[in-house]
Short mmCIF file of C-alpha atoms in Angstrom, two decimals:
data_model
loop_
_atom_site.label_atom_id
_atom_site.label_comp_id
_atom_site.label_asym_id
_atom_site.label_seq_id
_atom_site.Cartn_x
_atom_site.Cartn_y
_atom_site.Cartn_z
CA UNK K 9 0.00 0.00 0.00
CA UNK K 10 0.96 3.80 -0.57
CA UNK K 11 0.30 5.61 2.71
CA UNK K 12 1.44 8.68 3.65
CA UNK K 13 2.28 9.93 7.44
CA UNK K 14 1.73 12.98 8.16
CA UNK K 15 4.00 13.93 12.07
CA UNK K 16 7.18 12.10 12.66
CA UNK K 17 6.50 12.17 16.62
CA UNK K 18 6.37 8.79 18.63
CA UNK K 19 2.90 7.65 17.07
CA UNK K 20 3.97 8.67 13.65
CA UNK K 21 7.32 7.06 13.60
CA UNK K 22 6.55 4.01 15.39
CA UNK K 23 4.10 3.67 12.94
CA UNK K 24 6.33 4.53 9.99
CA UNK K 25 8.59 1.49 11.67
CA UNK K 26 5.59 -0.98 12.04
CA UNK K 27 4.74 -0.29 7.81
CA UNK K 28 8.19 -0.12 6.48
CA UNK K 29 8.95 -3.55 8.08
CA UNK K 30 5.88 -4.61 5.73
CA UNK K 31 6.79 -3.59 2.72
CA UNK K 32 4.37 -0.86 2.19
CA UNK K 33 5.88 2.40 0.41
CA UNK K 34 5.86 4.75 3.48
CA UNK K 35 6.33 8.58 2.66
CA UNK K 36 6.40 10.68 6.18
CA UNK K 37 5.63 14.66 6.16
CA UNK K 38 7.14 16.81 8.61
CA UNK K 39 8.26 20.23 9.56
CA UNK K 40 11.06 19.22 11.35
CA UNK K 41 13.79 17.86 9.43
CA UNK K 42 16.39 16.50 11.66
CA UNK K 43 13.80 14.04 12.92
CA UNK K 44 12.91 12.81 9.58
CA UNK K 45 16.51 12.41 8.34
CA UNK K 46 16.91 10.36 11.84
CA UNK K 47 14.20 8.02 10.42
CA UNK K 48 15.50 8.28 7.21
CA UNK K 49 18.85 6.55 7.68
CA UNK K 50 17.10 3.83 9.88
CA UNK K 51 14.49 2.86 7.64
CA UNK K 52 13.37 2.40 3.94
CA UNK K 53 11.25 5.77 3.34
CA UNK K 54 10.77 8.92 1.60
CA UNK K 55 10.53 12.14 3.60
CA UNK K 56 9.21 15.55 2.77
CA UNK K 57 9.92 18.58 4.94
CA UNK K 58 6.91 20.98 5.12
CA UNK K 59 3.53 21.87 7.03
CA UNK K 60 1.73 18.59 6.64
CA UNK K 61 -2.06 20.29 5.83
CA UNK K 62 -0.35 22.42 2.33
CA UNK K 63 -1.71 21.62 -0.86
CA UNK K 64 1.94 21.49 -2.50
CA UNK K 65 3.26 19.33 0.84
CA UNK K 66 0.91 16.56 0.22
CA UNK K 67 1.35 16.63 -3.49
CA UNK K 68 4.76 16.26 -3.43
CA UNK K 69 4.47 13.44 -0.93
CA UNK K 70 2.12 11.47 -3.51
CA UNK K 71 -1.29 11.93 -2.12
CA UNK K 72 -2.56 11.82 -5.95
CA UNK K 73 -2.35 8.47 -6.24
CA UNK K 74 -1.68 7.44 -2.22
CA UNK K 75 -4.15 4.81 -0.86
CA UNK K 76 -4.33 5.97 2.25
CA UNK K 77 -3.21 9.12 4.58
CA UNK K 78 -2.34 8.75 8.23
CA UNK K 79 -2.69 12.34 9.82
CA UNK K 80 -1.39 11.90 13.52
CA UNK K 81 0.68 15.47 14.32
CA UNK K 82 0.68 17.02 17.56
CA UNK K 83 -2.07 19.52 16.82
CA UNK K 84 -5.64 18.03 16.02
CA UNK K 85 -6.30 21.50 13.35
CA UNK K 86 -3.65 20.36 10.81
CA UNK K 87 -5.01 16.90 11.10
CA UNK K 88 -8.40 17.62 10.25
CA UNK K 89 -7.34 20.27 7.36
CA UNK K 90 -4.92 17.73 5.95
CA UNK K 91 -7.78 15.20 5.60
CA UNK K 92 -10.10 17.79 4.27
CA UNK K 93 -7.24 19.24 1.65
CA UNK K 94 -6.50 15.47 0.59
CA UNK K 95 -9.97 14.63 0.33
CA UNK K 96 -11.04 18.16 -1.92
CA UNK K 97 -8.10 17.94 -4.09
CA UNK K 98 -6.70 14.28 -4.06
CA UNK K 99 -9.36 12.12 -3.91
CA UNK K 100 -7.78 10.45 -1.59
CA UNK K 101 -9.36 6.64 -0.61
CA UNK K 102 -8.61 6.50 3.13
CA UNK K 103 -8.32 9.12 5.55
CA UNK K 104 -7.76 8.73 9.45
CA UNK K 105 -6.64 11.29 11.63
CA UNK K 106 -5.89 11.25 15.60
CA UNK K 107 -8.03 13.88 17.42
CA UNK K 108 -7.65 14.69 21.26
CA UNK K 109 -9.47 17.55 22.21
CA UNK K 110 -13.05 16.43 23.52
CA UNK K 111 -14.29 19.43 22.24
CA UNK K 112 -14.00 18.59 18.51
CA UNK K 113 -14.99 14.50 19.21
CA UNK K 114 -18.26 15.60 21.38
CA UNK K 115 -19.79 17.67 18.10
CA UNK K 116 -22.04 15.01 16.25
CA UNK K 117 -21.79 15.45 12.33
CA UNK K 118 -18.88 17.22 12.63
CA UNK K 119 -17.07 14.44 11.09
CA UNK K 120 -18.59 13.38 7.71
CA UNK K 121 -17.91 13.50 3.92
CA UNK K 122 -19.94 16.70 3.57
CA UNK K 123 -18.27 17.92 6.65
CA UNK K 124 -15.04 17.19 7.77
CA UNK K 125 -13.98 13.94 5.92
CA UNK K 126 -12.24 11.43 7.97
CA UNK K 127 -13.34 8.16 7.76
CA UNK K 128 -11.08 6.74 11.08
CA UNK K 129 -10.89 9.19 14.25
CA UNK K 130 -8.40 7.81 16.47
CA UNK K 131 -8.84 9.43 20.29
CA UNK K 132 -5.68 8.48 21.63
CA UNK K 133 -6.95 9.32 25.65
CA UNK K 134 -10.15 7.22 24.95
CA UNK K 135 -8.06 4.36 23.64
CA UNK K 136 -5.61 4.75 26.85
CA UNK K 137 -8.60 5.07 29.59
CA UNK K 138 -10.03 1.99 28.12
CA UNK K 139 -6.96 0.45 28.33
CA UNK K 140 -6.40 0.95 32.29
CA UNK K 141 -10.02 0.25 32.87
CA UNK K 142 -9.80 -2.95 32.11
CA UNK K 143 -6.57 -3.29 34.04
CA UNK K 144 -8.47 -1.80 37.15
CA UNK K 145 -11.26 -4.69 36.32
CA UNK K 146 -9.07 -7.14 36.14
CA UNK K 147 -6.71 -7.29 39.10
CA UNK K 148 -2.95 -9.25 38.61
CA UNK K 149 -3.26 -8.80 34.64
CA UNK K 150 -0.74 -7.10 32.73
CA UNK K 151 -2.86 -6.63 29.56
CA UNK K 152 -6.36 -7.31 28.50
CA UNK K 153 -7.51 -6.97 25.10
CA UNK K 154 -10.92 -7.42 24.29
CA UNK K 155 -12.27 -9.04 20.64
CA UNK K 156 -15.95 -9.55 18.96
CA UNK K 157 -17.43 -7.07 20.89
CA UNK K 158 -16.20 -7.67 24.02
CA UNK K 159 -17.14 -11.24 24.26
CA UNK K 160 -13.72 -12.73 24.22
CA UNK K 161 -11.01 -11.35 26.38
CA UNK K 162 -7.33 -12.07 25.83
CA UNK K 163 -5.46 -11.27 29.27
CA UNK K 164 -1.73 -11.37 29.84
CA UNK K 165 -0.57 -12.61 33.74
CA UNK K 166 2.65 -13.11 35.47
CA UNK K 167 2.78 -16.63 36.60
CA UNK K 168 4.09 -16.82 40.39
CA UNK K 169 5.79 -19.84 42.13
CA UNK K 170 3.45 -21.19 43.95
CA UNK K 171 0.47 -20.81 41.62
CA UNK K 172 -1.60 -23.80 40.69
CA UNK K 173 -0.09 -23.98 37.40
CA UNK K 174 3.57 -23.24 38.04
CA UNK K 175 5.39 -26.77 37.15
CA UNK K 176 2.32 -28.17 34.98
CA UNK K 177 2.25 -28.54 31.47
CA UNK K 178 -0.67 -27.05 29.52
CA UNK K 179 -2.38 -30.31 29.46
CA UNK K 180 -2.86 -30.25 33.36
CA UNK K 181 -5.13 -26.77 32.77
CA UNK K 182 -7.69 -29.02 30.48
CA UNK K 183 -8.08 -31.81 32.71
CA UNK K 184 -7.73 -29.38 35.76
CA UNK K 185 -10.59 -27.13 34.32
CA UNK K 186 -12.96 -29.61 32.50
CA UNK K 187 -16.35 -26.82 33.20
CA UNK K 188 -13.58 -23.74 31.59
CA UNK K 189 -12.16 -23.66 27.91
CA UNK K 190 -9.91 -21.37 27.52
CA UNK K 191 -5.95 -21.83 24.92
CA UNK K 192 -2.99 -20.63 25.98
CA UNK K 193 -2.05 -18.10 22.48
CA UNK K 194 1.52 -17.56 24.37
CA UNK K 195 4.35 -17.90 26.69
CA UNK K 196 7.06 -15.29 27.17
CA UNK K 197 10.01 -16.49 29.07
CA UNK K 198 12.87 -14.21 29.66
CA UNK K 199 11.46 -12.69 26.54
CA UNK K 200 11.52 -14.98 24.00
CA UNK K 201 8.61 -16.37 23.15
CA UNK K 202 7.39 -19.78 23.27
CA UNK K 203 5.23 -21.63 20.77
CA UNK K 204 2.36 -23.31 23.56
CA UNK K 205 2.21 -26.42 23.14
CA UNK K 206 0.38 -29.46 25.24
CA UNK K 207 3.49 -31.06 27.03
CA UNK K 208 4.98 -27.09 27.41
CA UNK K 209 5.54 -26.51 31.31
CA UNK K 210 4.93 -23.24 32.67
CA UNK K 211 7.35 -21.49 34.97
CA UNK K 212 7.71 -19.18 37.77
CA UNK K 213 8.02 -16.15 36.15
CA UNK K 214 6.51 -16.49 32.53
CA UNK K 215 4.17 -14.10 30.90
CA UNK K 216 1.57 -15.77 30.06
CA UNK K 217 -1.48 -14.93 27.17
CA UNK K 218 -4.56 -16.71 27.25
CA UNK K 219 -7.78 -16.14 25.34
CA UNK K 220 -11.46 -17.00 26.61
CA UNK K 221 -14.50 -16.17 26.85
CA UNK K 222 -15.26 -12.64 29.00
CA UNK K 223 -17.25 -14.95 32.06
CA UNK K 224 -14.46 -17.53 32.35
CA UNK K 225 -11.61 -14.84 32.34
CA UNK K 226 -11.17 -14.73 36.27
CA UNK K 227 -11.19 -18.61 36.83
CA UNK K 228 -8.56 -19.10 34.44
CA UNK K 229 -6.45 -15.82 35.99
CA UNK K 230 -6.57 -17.64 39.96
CA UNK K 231 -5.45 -21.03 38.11
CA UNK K 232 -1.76 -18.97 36.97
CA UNK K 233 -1.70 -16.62 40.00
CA UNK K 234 -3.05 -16.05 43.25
CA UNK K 235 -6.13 -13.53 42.68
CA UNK K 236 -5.64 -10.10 43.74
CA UNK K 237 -8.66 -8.74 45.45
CA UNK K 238 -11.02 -6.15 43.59
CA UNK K 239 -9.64 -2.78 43.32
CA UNK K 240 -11.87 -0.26 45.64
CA UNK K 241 -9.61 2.61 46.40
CA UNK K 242 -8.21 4.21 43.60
CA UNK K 243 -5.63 7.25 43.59
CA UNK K 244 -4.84 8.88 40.45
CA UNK K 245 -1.95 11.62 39.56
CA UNK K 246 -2.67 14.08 37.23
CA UNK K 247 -6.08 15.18 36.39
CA UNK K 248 -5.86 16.02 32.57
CA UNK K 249 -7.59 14.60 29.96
CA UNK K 250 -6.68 10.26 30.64
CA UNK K 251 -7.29 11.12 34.28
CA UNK K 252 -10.51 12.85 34.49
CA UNK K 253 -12.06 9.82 32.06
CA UNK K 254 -10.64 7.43 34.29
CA UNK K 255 -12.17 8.69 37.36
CA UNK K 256 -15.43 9.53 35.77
CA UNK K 257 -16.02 5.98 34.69
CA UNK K 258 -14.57 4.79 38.09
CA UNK K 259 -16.30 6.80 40.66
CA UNK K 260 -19.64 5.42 41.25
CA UNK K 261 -17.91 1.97 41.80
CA UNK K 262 -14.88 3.04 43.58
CA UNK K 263 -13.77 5.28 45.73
CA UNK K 264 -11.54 7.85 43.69
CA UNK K 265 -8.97 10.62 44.13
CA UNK K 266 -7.29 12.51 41.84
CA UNK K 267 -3.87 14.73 42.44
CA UNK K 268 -3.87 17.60 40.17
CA UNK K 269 -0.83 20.23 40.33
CA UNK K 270 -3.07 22.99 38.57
CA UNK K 271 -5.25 24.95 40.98
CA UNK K 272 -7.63 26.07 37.79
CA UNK K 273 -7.94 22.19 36.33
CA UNK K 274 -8.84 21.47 39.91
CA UNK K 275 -11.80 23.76 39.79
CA UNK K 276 -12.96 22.42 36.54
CA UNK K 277 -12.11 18.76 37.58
CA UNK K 278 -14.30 19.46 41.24
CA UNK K 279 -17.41 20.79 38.88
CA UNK K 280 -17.77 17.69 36.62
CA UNK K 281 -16.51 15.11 38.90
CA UNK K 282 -19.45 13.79 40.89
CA UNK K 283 -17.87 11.98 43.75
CA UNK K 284 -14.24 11.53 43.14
CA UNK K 285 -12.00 14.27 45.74
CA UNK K 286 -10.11 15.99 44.04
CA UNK K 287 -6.64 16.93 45.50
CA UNK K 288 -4.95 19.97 45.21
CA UNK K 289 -0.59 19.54 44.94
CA UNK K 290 1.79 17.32 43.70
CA UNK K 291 1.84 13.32 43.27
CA UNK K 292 5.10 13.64 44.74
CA UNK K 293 4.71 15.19 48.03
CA UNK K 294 5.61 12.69 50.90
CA UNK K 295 3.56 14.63 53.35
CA UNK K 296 0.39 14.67 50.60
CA UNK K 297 0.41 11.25 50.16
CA UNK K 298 0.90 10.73 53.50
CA UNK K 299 -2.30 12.65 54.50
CA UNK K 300 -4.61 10.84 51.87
CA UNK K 301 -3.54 7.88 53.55
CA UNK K 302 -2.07 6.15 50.45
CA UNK K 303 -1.12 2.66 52.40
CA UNK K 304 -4.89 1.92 51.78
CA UNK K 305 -4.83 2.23 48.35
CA UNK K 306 -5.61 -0.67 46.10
CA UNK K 307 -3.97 1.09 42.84
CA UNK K 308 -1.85 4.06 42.07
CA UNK K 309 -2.20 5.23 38.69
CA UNK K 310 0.52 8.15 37.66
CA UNK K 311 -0.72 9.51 34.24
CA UNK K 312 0.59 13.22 34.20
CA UNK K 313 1.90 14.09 30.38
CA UNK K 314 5.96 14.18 32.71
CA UNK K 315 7.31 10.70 32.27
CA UNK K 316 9.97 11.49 35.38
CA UNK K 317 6.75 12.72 37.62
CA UNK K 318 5.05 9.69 36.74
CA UNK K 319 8.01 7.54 37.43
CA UNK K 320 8.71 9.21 41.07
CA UNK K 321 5.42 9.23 42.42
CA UNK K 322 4.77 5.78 41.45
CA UNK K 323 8.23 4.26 43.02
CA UNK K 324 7.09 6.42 46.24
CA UNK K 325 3.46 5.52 46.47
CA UNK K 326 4.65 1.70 46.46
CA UNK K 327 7.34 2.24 49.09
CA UNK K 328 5.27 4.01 50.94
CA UNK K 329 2.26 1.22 50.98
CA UNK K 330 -0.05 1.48 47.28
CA UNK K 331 -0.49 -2.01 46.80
CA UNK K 332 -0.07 -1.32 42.94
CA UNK K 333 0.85 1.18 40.90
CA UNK K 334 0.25 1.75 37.35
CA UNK K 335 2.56 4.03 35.04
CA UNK K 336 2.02 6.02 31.71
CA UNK K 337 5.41 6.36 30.36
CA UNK K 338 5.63 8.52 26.91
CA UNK K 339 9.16 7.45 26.52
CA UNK K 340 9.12 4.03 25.00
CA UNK K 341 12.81 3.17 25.96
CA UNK K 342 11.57 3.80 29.55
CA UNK K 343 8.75 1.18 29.70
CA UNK K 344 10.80 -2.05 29.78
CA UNK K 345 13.44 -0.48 31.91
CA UNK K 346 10.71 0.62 34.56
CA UNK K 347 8.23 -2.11 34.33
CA UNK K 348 8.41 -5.27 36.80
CA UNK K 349 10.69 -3.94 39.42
CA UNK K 350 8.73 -1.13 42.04
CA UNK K 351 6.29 -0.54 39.08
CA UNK K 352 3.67 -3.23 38.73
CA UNK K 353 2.70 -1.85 34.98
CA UNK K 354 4.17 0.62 32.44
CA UNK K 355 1.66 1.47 29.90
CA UNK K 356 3.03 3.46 26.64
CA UNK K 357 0.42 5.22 24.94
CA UNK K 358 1.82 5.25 21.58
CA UNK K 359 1.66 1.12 21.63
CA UNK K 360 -2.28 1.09 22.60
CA UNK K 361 -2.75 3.63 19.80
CA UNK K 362 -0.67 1.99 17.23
CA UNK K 363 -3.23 -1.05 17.75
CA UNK K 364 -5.93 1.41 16.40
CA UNK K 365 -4.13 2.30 13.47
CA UNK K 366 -2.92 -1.15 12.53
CA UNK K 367 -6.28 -2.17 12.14
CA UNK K 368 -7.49 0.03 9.25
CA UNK K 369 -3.99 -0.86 7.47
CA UNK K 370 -4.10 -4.55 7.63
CA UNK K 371 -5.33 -6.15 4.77
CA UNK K 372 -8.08 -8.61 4.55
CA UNK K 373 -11.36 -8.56 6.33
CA UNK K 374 -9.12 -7.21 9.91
CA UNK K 375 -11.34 -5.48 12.19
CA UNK K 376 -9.21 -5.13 15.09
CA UNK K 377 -5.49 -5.36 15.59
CA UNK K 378 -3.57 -5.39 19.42
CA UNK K 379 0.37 -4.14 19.68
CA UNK K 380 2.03 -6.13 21.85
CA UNK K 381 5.32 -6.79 23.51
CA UNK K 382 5.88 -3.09 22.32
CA UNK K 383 5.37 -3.89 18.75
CA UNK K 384 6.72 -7.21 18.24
CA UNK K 385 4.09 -9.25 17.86
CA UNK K 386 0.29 -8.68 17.35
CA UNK K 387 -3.30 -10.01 18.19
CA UNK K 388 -5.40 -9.86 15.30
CA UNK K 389 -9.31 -10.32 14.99
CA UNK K 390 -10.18 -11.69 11.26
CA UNK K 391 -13.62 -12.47 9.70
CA UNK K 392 -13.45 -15.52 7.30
CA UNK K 393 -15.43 -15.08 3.91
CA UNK K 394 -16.34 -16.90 1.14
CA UNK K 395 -16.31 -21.16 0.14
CA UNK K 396 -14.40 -23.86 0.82
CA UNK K 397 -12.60 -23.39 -3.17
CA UNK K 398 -12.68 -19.17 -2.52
CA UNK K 399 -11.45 -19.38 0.58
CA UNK K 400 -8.22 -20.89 2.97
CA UNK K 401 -9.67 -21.27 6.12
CA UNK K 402 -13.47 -21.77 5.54
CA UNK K 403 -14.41 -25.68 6.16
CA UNK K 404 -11.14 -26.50 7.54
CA UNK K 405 -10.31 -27.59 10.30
CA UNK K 406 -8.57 -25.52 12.44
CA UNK K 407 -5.86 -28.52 12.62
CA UNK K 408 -5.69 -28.63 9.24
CA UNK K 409 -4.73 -24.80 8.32
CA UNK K 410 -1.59 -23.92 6.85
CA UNK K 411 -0.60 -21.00 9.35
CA UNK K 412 2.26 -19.33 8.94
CA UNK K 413 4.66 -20.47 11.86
CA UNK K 414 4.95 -18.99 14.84
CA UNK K 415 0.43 -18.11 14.36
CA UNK K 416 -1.70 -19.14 16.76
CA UNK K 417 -5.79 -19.29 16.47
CA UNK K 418 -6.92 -18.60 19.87
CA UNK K 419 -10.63 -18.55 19.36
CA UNK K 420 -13.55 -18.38 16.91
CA UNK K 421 -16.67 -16.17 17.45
CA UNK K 422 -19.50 -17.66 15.78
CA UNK K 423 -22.64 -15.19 16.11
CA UNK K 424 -22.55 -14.86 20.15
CA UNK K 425 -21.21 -17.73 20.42
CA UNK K 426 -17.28 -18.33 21.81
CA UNK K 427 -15.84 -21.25 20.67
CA UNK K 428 -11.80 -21.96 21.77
CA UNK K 429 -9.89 -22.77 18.88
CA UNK K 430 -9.62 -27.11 19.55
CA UNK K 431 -8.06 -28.52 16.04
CA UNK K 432 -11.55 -30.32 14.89
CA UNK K 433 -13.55 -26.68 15.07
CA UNK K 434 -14.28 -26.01 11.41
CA UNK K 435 -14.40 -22.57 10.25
CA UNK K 436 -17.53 -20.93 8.99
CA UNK K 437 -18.07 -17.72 6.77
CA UNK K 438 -18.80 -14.87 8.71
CA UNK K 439 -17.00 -16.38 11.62
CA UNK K 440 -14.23 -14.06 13.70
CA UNK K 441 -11.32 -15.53 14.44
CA UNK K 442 -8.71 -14.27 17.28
CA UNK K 443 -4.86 -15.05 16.30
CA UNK K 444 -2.00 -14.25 17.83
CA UNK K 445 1.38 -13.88 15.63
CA UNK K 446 4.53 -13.40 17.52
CA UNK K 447 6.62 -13.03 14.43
CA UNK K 448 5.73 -9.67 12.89
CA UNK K 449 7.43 -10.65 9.77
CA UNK K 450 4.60 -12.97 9.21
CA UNK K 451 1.67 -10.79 9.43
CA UNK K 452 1.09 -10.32 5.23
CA UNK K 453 1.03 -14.45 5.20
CA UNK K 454 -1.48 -13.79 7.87
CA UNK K 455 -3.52 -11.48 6.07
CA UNK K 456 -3.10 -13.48 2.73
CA UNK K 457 -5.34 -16.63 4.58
CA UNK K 458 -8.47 -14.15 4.57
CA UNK K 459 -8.28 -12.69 1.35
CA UNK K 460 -10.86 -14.48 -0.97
CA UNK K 461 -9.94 -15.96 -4.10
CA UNK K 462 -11.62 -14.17 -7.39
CA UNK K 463 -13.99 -17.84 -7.90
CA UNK K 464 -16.04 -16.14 -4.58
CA UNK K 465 -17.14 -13.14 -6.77
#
């Protein structure tokens, strides 16, 4: 494919890095040119210097015949006149563009062909407050991705020594859980990934992803791990635009508080805010956190936009008694360094957005896509079409696909129906299937199994 980027920050380079990898011809569009001749000499791209939303910039990037344009610079204006300029004068097929301010995303109609024409917003705070939601609703996870809807879950855990599992091979969670199906799509030991297998034995230690259906999610989780209790009292640093979502879909379940260093933000965050308190001062005052009593709280979350804030309070809310604390870390060198040690989980908000944009670029009936393991490998939801002659998945087998190696299926959706991926399930049209493919280099062999031969049309 021909897409053009338009902003070289983290999202836009990350994303440039995801594409090249694939073969697609990347152009990126920026105004500042020492970044783009950075990603220049690491990857295979074109660059053009310029304001990303000119007429003459996007022509000579190739937006007349570009198949899609990717409009994901700091400010949401240029984004939106980019998509309008390549839609007025280019024709141009596809057109997403990220979009943060609530203002702009609350107006309905606002984004249409005969209005503004994008056809993909991407909000990345929405994506990140959905992201730590389901952390907070699912104590002891790492990650949980949701597919079909909602109605199948895959969760990353840590498995601890001592847990039921530890020293069992996969076989052991069958016959230990006849009432619960649920496939193990993953292991990650020291980092390298394992290929699960029956006889594979799972360790103190490993990462482990499993998909299942959303009502079986916490049985499986206290077979790996001990269960944390529920979350209750939540504490959250910084009360911009991630923080006040969070705490307005938490507080009528929990019990919420929300540092805020801005004495005006804390005016506006005390008028909307129903019943979280809303604290006035910085997440890393001693004697604050201190006074709020933070050895009672169940989770810390630090998501101010100053990685080193985030990273200071967090390490001194768990010394001084959170029982978890939860990190947004811009930086994506940071997140591995930080993550495991004092900081329970590092969340990098360029990785959960990436996911968003993945899945409008992935060929193939895709409808969703998950980053994980910061980019390495991906969780993909695919909808098989066509015949048995059209197509190479539909009445097979799941046993009898050719997947590309190091593919997993981890479940089919089937109407409302969850079905684990066993290797006699045959596949149906109009089924959704969850994969996960650790090898990234893999994914256009992926997306090749659900294109549909020309004898379907």
């Amino acid at each position: 494919m021909k897409i053009i980027i338009l902003g070289a920050g983290q999202v836009g380079g990350t994303l440039a890095e995801h594409l090249a990898r694939e073969e697609n011809d990347i152009t990126v569009v920026d105004t500042d040119g020492e970044r783009l001749r950075e990603l220049h000499t690491r990857l295979d791209i074109r660059t053009v210097v310029g304001p990303a939303s000119y007429p003459v910039v996007l022509r000579q990037a190739g937006c007349e015949d570009a198949d899609m344009l990717i409009a994901v610079t700091s400010q949401d204006e240029v984004n939106m006149i980019a998509c309008q300029v390549a839609h007025t004068l280019f024709r141009t097929p596809t057109k997403i563009a990220r979009v943060r301010a609530t203002a702009y995303l609350t107006r309905k109609g606002l984004f249409a062909h005969e209005a503004v024409p994008i056809d993909v917003l991407i909000s990345p705070e929405q994506v990140v407050t959905d992201h730590i939601r389901r952390l907070i609703e699912h104590p002891g996870a790492l990650q949980v991705l949701e597919f079909a809807g909602g109605l199948v879950q895959l969760v990353a855990v840590k498995a601890y020594y001592g847990g039921p599992l530890v020293g069992q091979d996969l076989g052991f969670l069958r016959r230990h859980m006849p009432s619960v199906d649920t496939r193990v799509a993953a292991i990650y030991r020291r980092n390298r990934p394992i290929i699960p297998r029956g006889d594979t034995v799972i360790e103190a230690d490993d990462e482990v992803f499993f998909i299942a259906a959303r009502r079986d999610i916490r049985a499986v989780m206290s077979e790996l791990r001990r269960v944390d209790r529920d979350f209750r009292r939540v504490m959250i640093a910084g009360g911009g635009n991630i923080g006040e979502r969070l705490a307005e879909h938490l507080e009528h379940s929990h019990q919420v508080k929300i540092i805020e260093h801005g004495l005006e933000r804390c005016t506006v965050l005390s008028e909307r805010l129903n019943r979280t308190v809303v604290l006035h001062g910085s997440a890393t005052n001693k004697r604050l956190l201190e006074e709020e009593n933070i050895e009672d709280c169940d989770i810390f979350c630090a998501l101010t936009n100053d990685d080193e804030v985030n990273i200071m309070s967090s390490m001194l809310a768990k010394r001084m008694g959170a029982k978890k604390v939860l990190t947004l870390i811009n930086n994506a060198a940071y997140v591995d360094l930080v993550q495991g040690g004092e900081i329970d989980i590092a969340i990098s908000p360029q990785q959960a957005t990436i996911g968003s944009l993945l899945t409008h670029v992935r060929r193939g009936d895709i409808v969703n896509v998950h980053s994980l393991r910061r980019g390495a490998a991906e969780a993909i939801e695919a909808i098989a079409h066509g015949d048995t002659q059209s197509s190479k998945v539909v009445g097979r087998a799941i046993g009898e696909i050719d997947l590309p190696r190091g593919t997993t299926i981890g479940a089919i959706v089937r109407g409302k129906e969850v079905l684990i991926a066993h290797d006699d399930v045959v596949v149906a049209s109009g089924d959704h299937l969850i994969l996960f493919v650790i090898d990234k280099r893999r994914i256009r062999e992926v997306e090749r199994l659900f294109q549909v031969g020309l004898t379907f049309f």
